[in-house]
Structures are given as C-alpha cells and as structure tokens.
PDB file of C-alpha atoms in Angstrom:
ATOM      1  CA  UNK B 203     -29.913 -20.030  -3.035  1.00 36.00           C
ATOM      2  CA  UNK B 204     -31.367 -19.546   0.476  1.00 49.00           C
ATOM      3  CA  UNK B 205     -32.263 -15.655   1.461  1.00 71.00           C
ATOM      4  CA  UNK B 206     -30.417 -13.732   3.841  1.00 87.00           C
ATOM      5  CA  UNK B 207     -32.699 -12.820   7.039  1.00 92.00           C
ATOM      6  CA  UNK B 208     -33.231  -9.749   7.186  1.00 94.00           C
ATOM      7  CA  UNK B 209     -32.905  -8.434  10.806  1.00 96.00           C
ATOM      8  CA  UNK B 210     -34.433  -5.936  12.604  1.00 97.00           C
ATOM      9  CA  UNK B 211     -31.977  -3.417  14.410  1.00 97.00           C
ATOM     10  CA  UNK B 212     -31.415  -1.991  18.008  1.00 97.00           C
ATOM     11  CA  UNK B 213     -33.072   1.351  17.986  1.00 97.00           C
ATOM     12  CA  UNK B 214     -32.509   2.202  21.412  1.00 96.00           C
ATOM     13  CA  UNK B 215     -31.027   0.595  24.746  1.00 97.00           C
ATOM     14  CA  UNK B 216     -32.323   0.972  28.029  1.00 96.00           C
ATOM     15  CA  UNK B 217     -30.975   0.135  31.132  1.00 95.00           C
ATOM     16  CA  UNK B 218     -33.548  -1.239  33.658  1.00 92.00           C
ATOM     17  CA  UNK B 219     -33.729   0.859  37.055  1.00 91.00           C
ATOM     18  CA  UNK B 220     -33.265  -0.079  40.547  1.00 90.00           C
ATOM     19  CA  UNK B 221     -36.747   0.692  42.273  1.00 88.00           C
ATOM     20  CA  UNK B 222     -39.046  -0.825  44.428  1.00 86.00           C
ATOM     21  CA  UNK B 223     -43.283  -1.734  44.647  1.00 85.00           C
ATOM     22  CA  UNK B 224     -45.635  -3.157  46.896  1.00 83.00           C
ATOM     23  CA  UNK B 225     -44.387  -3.432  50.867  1.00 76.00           C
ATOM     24  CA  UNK B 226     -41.083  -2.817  49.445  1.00 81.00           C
ATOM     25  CA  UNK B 227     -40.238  -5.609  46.935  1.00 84.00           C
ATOM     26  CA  UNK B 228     -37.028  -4.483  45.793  1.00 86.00           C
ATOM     27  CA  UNK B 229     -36.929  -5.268  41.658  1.00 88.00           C
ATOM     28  CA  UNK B 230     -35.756  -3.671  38.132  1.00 92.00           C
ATOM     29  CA  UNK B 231     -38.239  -1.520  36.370  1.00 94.00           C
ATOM     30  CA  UNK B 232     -37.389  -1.967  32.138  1.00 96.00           C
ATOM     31  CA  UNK B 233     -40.478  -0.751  30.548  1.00 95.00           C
ATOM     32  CA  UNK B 234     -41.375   2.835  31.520  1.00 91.00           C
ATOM     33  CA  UNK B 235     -44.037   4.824  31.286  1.00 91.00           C
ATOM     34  CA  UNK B 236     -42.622   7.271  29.056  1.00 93.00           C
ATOM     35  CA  UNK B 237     -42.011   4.082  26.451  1.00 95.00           C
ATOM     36  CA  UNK B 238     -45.614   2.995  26.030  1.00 96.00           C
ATOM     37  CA  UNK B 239     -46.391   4.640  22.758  1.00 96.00           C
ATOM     38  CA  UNK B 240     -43.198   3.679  21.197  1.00 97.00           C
ATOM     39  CA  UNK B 241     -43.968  -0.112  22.608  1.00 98.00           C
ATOM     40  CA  UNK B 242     -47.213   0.018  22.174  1.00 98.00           C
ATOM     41  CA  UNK B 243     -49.263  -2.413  23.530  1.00 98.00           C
ATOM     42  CA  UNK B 244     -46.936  -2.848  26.316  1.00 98.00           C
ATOM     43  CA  UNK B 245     -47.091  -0.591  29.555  1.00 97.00           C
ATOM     44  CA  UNK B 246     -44.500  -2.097  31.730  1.00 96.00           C
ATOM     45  CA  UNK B 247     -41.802  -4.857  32.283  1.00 97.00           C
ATOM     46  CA  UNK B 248     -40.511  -5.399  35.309  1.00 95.00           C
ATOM     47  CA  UNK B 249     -37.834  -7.995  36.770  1.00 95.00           C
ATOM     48  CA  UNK B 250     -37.462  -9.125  40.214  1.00 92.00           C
ATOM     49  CA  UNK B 251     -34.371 -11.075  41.512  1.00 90.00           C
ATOM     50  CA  UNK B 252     -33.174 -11.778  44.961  1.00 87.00           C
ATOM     51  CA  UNK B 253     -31.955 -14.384  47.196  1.00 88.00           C
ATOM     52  CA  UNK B 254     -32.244 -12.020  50.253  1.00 85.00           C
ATOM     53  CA  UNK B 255     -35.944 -12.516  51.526  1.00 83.00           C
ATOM     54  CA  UNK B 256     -36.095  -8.909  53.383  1.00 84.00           C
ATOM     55  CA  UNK B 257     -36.085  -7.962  49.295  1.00 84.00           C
ATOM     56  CA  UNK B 258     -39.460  -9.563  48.615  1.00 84.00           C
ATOM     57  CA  UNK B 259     -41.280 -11.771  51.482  1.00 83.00           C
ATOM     58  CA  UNK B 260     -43.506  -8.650  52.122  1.00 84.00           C
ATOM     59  CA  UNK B 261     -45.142  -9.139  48.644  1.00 85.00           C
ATOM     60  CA  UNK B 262     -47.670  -7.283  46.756  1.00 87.00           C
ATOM     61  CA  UNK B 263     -50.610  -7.127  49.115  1.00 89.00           C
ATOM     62  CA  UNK B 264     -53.894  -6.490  48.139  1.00 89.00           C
ATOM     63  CA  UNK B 265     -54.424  -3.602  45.210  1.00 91.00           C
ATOM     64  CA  UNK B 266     -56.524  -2.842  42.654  1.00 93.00           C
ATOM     65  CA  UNK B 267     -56.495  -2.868  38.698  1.00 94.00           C
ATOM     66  CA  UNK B 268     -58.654  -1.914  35.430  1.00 96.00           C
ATOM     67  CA  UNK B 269     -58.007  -1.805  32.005  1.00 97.00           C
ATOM     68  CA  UNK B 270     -54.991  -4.302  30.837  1.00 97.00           C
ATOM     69  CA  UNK B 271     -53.627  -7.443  31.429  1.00 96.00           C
ATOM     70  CA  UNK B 272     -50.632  -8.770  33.638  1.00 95.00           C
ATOM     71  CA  UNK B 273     -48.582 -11.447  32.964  1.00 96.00           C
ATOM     72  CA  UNK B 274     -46.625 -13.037  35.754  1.00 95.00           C
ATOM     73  CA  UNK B 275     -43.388 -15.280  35.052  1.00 96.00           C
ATOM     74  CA  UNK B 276     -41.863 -17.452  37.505  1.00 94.00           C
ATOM     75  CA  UNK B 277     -38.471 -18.440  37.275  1.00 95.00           C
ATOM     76  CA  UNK B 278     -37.387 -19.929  40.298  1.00 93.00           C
ATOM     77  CA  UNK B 279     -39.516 -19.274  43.956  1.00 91.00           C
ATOM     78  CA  UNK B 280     -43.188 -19.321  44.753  1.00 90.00           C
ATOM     79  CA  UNK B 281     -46.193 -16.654  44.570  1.00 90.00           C
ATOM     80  CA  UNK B 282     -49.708 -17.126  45.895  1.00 89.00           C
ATOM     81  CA  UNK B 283     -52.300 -15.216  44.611  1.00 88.00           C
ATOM     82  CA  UNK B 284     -55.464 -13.972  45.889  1.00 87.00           C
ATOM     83  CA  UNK B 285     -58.276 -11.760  45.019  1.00 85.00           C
ATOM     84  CA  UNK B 286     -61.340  -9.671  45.738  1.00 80.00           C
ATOM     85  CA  UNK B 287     -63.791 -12.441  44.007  1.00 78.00           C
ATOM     86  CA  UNK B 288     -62.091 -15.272  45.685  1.00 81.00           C
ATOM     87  CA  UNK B 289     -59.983 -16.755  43.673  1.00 81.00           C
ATOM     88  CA  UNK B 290     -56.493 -18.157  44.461  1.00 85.00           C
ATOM     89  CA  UNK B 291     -53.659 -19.496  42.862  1.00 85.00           C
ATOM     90  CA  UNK B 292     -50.175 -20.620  43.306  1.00 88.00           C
ATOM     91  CA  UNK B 293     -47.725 -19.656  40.930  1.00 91.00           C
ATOM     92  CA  UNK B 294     -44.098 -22.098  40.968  1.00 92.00           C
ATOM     93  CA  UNK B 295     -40.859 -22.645  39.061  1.00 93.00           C
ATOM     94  CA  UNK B 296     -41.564 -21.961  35.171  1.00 95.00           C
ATOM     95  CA  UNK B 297     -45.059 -20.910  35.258  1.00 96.00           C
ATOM     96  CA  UNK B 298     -46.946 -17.867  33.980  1.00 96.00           C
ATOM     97  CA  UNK B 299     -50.157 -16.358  34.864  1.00 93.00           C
ATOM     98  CA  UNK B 300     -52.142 -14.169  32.661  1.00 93.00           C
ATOM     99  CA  UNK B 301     -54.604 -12.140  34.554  1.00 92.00           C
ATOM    100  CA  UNK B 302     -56.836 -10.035  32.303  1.00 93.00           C
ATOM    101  CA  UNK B 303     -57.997  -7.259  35.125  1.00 93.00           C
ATOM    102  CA  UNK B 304     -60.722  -5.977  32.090  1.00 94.00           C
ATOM    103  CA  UNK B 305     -63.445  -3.840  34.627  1.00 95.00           C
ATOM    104  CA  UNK B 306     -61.235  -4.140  37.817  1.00 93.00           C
ATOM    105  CA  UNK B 307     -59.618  -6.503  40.074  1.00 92.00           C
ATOM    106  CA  UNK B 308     -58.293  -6.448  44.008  1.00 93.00           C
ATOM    107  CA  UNK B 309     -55.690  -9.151  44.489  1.00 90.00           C
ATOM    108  CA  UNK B 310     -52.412  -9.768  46.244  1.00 91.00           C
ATOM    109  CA  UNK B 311     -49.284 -11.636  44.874  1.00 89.00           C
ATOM    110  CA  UNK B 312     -47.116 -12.801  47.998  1.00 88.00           C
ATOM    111  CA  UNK B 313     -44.516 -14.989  48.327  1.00 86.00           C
ATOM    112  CA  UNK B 314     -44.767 -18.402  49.706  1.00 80.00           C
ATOM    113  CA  UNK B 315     -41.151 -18.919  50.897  1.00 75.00           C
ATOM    114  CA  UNK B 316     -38.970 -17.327  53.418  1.00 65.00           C
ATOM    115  CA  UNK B 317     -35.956 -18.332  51.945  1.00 72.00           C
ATOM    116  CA  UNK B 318     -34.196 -19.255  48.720  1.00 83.00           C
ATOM    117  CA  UNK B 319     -33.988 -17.197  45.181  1.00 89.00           C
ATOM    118  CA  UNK B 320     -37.067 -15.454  43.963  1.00 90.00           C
ATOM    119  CA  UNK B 321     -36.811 -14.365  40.203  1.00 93.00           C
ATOM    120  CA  UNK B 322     -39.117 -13.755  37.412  1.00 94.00           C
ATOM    121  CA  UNK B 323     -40.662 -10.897  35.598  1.00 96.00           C
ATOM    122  CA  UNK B 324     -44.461  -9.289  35.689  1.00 95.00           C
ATOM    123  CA  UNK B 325     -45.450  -7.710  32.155  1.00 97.00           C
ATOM    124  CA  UNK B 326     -48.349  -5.076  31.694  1.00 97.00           C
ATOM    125  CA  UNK B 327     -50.258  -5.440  28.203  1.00 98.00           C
ATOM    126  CA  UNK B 328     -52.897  -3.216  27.192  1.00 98.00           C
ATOM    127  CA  UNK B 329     -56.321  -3.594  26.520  1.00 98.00           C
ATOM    128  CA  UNK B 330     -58.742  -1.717  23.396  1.00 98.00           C
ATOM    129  CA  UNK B 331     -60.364   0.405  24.652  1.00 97.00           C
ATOM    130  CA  UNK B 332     -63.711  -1.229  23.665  1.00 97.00           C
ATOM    131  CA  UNK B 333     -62.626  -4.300  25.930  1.00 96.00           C
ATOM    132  CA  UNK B 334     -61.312  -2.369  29.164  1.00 97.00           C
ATOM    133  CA  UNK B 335     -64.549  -3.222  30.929  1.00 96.00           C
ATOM    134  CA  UNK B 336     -64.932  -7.036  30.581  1.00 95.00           C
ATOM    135  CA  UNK B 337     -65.010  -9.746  33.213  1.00 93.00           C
ATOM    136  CA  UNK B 338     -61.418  -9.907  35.099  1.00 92.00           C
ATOM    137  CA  UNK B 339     -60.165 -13.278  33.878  1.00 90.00           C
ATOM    138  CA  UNK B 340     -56.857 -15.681  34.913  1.00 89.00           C
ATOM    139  CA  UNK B 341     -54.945 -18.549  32.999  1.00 89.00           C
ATOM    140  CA  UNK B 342     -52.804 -20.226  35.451  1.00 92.00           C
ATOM    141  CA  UNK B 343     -50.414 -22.238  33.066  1.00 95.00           C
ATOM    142  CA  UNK B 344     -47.696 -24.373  34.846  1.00 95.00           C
ATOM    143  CA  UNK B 345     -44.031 -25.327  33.459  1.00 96.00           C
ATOM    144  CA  UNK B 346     -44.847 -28.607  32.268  1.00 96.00           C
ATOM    145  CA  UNK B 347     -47.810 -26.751  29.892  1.00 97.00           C
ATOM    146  CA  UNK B 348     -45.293 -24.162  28.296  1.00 97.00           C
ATOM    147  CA  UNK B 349     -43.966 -25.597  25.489  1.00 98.00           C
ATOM    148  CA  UNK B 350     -40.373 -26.032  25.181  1.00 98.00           C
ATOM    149  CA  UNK B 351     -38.439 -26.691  22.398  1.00 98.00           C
ATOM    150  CA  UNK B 352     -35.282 -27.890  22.363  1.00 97.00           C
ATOM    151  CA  UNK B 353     -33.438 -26.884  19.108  1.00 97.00           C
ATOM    152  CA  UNK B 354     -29.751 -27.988  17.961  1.00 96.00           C
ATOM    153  CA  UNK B 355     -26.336 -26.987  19.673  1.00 96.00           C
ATOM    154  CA  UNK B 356     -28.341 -26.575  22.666  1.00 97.00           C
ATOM    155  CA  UNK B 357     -30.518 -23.967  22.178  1.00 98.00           C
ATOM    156  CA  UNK B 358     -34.080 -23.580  23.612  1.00 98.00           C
ATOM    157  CA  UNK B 359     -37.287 -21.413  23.203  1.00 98.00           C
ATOM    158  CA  UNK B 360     -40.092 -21.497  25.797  1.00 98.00           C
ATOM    159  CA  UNK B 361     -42.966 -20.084  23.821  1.00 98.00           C
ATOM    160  CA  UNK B 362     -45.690 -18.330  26.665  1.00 98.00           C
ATOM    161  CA  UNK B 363     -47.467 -16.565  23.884  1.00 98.00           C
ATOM    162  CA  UNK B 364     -47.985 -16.208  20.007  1.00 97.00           C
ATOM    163  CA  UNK B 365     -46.043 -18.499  17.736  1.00 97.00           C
ATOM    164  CA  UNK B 366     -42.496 -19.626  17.413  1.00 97.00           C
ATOM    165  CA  UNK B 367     -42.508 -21.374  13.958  1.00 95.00           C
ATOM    166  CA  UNK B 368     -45.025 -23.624  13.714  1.00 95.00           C
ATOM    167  CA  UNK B 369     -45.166 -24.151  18.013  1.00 97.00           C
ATOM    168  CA  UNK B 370     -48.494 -22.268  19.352  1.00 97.00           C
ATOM    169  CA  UNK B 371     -47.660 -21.023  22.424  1.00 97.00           C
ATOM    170  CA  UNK B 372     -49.877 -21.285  25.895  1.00 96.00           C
ATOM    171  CA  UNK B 373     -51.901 -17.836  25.220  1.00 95.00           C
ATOM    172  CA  UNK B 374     -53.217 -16.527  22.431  1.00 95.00           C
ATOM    173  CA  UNK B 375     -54.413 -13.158  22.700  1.00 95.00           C
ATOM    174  CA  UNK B 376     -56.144 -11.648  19.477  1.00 95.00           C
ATOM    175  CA  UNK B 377     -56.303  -8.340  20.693  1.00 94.00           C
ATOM    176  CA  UNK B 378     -52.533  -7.609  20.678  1.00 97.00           C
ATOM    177  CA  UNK B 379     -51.395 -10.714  19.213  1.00 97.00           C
ATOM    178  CA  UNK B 380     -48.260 -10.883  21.888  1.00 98.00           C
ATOM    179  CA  UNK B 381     -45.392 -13.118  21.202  1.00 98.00           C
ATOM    180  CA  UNK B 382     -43.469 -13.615  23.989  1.00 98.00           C
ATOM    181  CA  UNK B 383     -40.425 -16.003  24.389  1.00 98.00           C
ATOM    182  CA  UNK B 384     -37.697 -16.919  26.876  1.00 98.00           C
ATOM    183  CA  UNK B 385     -34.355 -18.072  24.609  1.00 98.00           C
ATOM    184  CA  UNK B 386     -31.718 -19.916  26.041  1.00 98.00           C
ATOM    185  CA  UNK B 387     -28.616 -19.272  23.825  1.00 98.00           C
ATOM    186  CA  UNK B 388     -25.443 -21.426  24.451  1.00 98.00           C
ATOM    187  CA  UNK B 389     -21.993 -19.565  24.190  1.00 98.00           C
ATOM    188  CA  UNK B 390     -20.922 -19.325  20.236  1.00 97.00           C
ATOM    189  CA  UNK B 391     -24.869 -19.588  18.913  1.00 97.00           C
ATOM    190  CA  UNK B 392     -27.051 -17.682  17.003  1.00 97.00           C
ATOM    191  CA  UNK B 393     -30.294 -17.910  16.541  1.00 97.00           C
ATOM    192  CA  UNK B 394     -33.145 -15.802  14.137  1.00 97.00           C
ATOM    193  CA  UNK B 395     -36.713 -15.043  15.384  1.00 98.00           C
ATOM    194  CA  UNK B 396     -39.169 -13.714  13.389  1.00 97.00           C
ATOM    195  CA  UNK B 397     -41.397 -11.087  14.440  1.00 98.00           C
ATOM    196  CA  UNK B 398     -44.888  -9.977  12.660  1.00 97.00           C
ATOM    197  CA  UNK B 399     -44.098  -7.157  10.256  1.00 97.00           C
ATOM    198  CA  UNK B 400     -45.981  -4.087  11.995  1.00 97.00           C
ATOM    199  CA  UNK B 401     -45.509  -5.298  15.485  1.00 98.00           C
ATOM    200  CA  UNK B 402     -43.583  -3.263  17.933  1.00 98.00           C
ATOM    201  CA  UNK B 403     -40.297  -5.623  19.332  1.00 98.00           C
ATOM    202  CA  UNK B 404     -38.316  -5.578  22.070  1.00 98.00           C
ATOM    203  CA  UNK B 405     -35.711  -7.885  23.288  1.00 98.00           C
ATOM    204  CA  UNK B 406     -34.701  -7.497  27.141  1.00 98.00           C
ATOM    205  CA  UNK B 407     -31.245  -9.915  28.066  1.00 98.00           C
ATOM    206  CA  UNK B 408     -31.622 -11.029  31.601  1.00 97.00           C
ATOM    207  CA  UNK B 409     -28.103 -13.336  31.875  1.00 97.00           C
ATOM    208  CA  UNK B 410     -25.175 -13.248  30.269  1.00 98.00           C
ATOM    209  CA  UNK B 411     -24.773 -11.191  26.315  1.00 97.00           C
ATOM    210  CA  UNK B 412     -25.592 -10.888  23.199  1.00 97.00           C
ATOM    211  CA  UNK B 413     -25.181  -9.172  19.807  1.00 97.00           C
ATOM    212  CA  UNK B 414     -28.195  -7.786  17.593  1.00 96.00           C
ATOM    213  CA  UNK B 415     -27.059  -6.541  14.451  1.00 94.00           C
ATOM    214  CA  UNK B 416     -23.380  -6.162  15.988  1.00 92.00           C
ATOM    215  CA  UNK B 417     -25.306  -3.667  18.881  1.00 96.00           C
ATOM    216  CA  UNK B 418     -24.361  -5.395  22.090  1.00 97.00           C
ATOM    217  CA  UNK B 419     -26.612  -5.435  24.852  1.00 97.00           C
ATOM    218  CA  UNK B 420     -25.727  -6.956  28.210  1.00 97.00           C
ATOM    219  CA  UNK B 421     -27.530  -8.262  30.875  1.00 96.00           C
ATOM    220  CA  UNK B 422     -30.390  -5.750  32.413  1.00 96.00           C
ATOM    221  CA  UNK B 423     -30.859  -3.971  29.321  1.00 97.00           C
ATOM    222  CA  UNK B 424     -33.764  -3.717  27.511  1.00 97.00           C
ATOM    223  CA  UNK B 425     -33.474  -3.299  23.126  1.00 98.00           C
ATOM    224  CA  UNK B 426     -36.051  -1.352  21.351  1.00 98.00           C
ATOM    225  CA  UNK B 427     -36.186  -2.831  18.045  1.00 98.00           C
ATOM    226  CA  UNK B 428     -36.299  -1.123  14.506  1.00 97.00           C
ATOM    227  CA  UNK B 429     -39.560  -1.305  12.763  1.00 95.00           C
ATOM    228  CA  UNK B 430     -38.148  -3.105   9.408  1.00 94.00           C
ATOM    229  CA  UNK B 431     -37.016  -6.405   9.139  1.00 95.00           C
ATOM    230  CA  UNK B 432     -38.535  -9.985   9.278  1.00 95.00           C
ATOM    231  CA  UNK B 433     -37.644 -10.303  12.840  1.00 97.00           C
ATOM    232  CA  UNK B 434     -34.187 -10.386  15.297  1.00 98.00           C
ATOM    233  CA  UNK B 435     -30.960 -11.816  14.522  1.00 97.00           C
ATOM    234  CA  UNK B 436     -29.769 -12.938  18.054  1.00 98.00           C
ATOM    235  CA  UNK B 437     -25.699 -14.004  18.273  1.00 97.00           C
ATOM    236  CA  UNK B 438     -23.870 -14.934  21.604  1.00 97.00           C
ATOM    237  CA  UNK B 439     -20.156 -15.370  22.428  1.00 97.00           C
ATOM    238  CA  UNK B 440     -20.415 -16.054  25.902  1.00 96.00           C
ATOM    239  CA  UNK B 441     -23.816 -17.604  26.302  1.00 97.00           C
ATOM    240  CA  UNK B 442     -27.120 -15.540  26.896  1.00 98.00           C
ATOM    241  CA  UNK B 443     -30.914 -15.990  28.071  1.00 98.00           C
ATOM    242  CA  UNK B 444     -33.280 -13.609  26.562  1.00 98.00           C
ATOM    243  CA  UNK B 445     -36.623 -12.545  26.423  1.00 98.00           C
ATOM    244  CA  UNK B 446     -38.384 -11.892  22.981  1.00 98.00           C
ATOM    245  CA  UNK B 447     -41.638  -9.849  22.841  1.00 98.00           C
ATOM    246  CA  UNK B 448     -43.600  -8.284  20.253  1.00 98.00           C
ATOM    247  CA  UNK B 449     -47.506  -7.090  20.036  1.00 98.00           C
ATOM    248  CA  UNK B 450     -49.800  -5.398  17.641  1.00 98.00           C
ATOM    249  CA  UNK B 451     -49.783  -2.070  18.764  1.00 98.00           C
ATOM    250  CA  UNK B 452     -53.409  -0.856  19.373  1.00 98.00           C
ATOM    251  CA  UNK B 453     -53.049   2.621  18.734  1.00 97.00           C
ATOM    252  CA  UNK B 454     -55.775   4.444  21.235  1.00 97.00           C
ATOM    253  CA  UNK B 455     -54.646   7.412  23.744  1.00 97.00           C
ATOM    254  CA  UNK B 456     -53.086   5.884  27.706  1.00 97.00           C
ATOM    255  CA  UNK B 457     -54.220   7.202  30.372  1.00 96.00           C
ATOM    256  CA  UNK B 458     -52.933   6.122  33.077  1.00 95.00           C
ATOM    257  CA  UNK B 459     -52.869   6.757  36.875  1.00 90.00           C
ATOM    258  CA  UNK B 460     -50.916   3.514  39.252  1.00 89.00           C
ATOM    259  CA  UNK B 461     -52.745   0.370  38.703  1.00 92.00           C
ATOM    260  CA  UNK B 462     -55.445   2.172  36.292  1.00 96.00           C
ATOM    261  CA  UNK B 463     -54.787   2.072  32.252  1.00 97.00           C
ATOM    262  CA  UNK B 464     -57.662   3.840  30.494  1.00 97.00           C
ATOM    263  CA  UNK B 465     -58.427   5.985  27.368  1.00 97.00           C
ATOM    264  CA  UNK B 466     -59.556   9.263  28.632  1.00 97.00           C
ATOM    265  CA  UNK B 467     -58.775  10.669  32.384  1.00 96.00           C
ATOM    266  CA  UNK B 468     -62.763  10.963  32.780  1.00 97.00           C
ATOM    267  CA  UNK B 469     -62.402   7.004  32.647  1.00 97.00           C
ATOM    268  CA  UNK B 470     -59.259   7.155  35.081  1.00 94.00           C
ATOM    269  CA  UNK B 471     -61.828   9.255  37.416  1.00 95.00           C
ATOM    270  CA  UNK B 472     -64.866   6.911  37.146  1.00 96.00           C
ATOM    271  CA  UNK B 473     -61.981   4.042  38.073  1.00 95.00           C
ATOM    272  CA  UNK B 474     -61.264   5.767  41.358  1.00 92.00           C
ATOM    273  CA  UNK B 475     -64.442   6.261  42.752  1.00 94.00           C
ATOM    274  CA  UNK B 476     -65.534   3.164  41.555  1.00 93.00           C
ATOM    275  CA  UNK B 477     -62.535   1.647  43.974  1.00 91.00           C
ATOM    276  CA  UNK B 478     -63.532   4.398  46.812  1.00 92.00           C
ATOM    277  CA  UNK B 479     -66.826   3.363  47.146  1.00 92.00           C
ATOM    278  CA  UNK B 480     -66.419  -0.847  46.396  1.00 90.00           C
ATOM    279  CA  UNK B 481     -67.776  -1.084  42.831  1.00 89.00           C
ATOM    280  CA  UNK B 482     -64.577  -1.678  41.086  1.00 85.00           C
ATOM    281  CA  UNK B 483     -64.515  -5.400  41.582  1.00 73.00           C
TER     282      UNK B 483
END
C-alpha cells in the first residue's frame, strides 16, 4: 500500500506590495526584509508586470551590489544587461540569469522594448559569509536550456534550480542548495513537490489559485511554508501557475543596507567606501 505524502502546511500568507525601484519601474515587492530570517537564504522576491511601458522602459540603470546573488526570470519582454567590468547580456522570453555579485558589481538591467508586456520576477539569495567576497560571476541560461517537463493531464515544471525528481535543473548552487520551479497547473490538478527536509519553502502563485493543505492562496500572494513535511501538496480548481522555492538556510547574522548584504555593519561600511572611492568593482 502506497504512503500518503505528507505535506507541508501554509504558515503564513503574504500579500505582495505595490512599490516601485530603479527610475521608477513600477513592480510587486513579496519577499521583505523583515522575512529574511524566517526564509532564510532568501532576501527578496520581487515581480514585475506591465503592458504600459511608462511602468518599466526607464529600467534599472547602473547600481551597485556585494554579498548575494540575483536571479533574474523572464517571462515575456526583453532586458539588456550591462556592467562595470564590461560584460553584457540580453535576457528574452523564458530565460534566467544568475548573477553572483560575491565582492561587488555595477550593472544596469534595462529594457529593450518600448512596447508590449514585460513580466518576470528578480530573486535575491544570500551568500556565507566566507564567500561574500569572491569574483562577481553570471550564467546567462536561455528558454530552450531550462528544462521542461511536461507531466500528464497537462501539467508542467520548469526546473531553474535544484532537482525536480530525478530532472537537474540549470543551476546548482551548493551553498544554499536552491530549488526553484515555475508549475503550470491545469484547472482540476494536483500535483506534490518535494522539498529537502530542513530547507525553508515558500510557494508564491502568480496566475490564477490554488489550495495547500485546504489554505487557499490566490494570485499575488506569497505562502510561507511549515517546516515538517516531505514537501507541498499543490491542488487547483480553476487552473494556477506557481512558483516553488526552497534553500538551505545558512544561518549567519544580515546586514543589510540597499544593494549591500553583509554579516556585520563594519562590512556594510567597508562596502560603501569601497563604492565611494571606485574599489567595489
């Protein structure tokens, strides 16, 4: 007789908030600061959705980081990246790019359209503490490199990072040891995820709605997930598309100060002068 999976609850809901960054970029903040120990390694989530280009054609321009990583999701739209050390990207339809900022950074993420919907998500992960001050890095992975699996009754799972089943996904980050998945769930389905036992979870619905547990959580709310259980139990009556994210929490003291994520405010200090006087990068 097959065993009953064992599901991890909702814990909390949050609601994402209306805010804005860079020149203006209008977006949803879901991942606040004051939720970084309990979601631990993660620092931020934020979504940004709009078919109205005064909302985002002014773009992130140039600005520094140190100390974590970002991860940049496209979902539909065009962002060109550029930085301090001369690199440059383009980031389309489906792809992510995992910038590790390590020692520090200067780089701008603008849009490459004037028109037409821009939507995706940018994710802050932390970094030890012992590994804050490597080499800034980038992975520029496009659609076609994500792996997508298409499952029965039409259900999907892109897999960006860790490991859906036996599927690695396109990063693998030993450090935190992030899973990260975008779930396409057709009306009526249900679908179970597991999730490393230790790891802090979160699930954050971006369409439609879904049931954890029978806790429903509707579209721009984020669910902070129990600590027990193998992973989530995901049901939908009326279709849903979901992120799924989990990490091994690293357990060192945030500091943090903007686009700075360090252990100790002396290290937040030594970030900005090294940006004042054009050492950080």
């Amino acid at each position: 007789m097959s065993s009953v999976f064992a599901s991890r609850q909702v814990e909390r809901l949050v609601r994402g908030m209306d805010t804005a960054d860079g020149a203006g970029v209008k977006l949803k903040r879901v991942l606040t600061q004051d939720l970084q120990r309990r979601l631990d390694p993660f620092l931020m989530l934020d979504e940004f959705r709009s078919d109205n280009p005064g909302d985002y054609i002014a773009g992130f321009p140039p600005h520094p980081h140190r100390g974590f990583e970002t991860v940049t999701y496209m979902l539909a739209g065009r962002m060109r990246h550029r930085d301090s050390g001369g690199n440059e990207g383009l980031l389309g339809p489906g792809g992510v790019q995992w910038m590790t900022a390590g020692r520090g950074v200067i780089h701008s993420e603008m849009p490459e359209q004037e028109e037409g919907l821009m939507h995706g998500f940018q994710l802050w992960i932390n970094l030890p503490g012992a590994r804050k001050m490597i080499p800034a890095a980038y992975q520029d992975i496009p659609a076609a490199n994500i792996p997508l699996l298409q499952l029965e009754h039409g259900i999907s799972v892109k897999v960006i990072a860790g490991h859906y089943g036996e599927q690695a996904g396109s990063i693998q980050q030993p450090d935190t040891q992030p899973l990260y998945l975008d779930i396409s769930l057709p009306a009526g389905q249900q679908l179970d995820v597991a999730i490393e036992p230790g790891h802090n979870a979160f699930i954050y619905v971006y369409q439609g709605s879904l049931e954890v547990v029978g806790r429903a959580v509707s579209a721009g709310h984020m669910a902070i997930l129990s600590a027990q259980g193998e992973g989530v139990s995901l049901a939908t009556a009326e279709g849903a598309r979901v992120l799924v994210l989990s990490g091994q929490p690293l357990n060192e003291s945030i500091a943090q100060y903007g686009p700075f994520v360090m252990n100790t405010r002396a290290e937040l200090e030594q970030a900005f002068d090294d940006y004042q006087q054009g050492r950080l990068a």
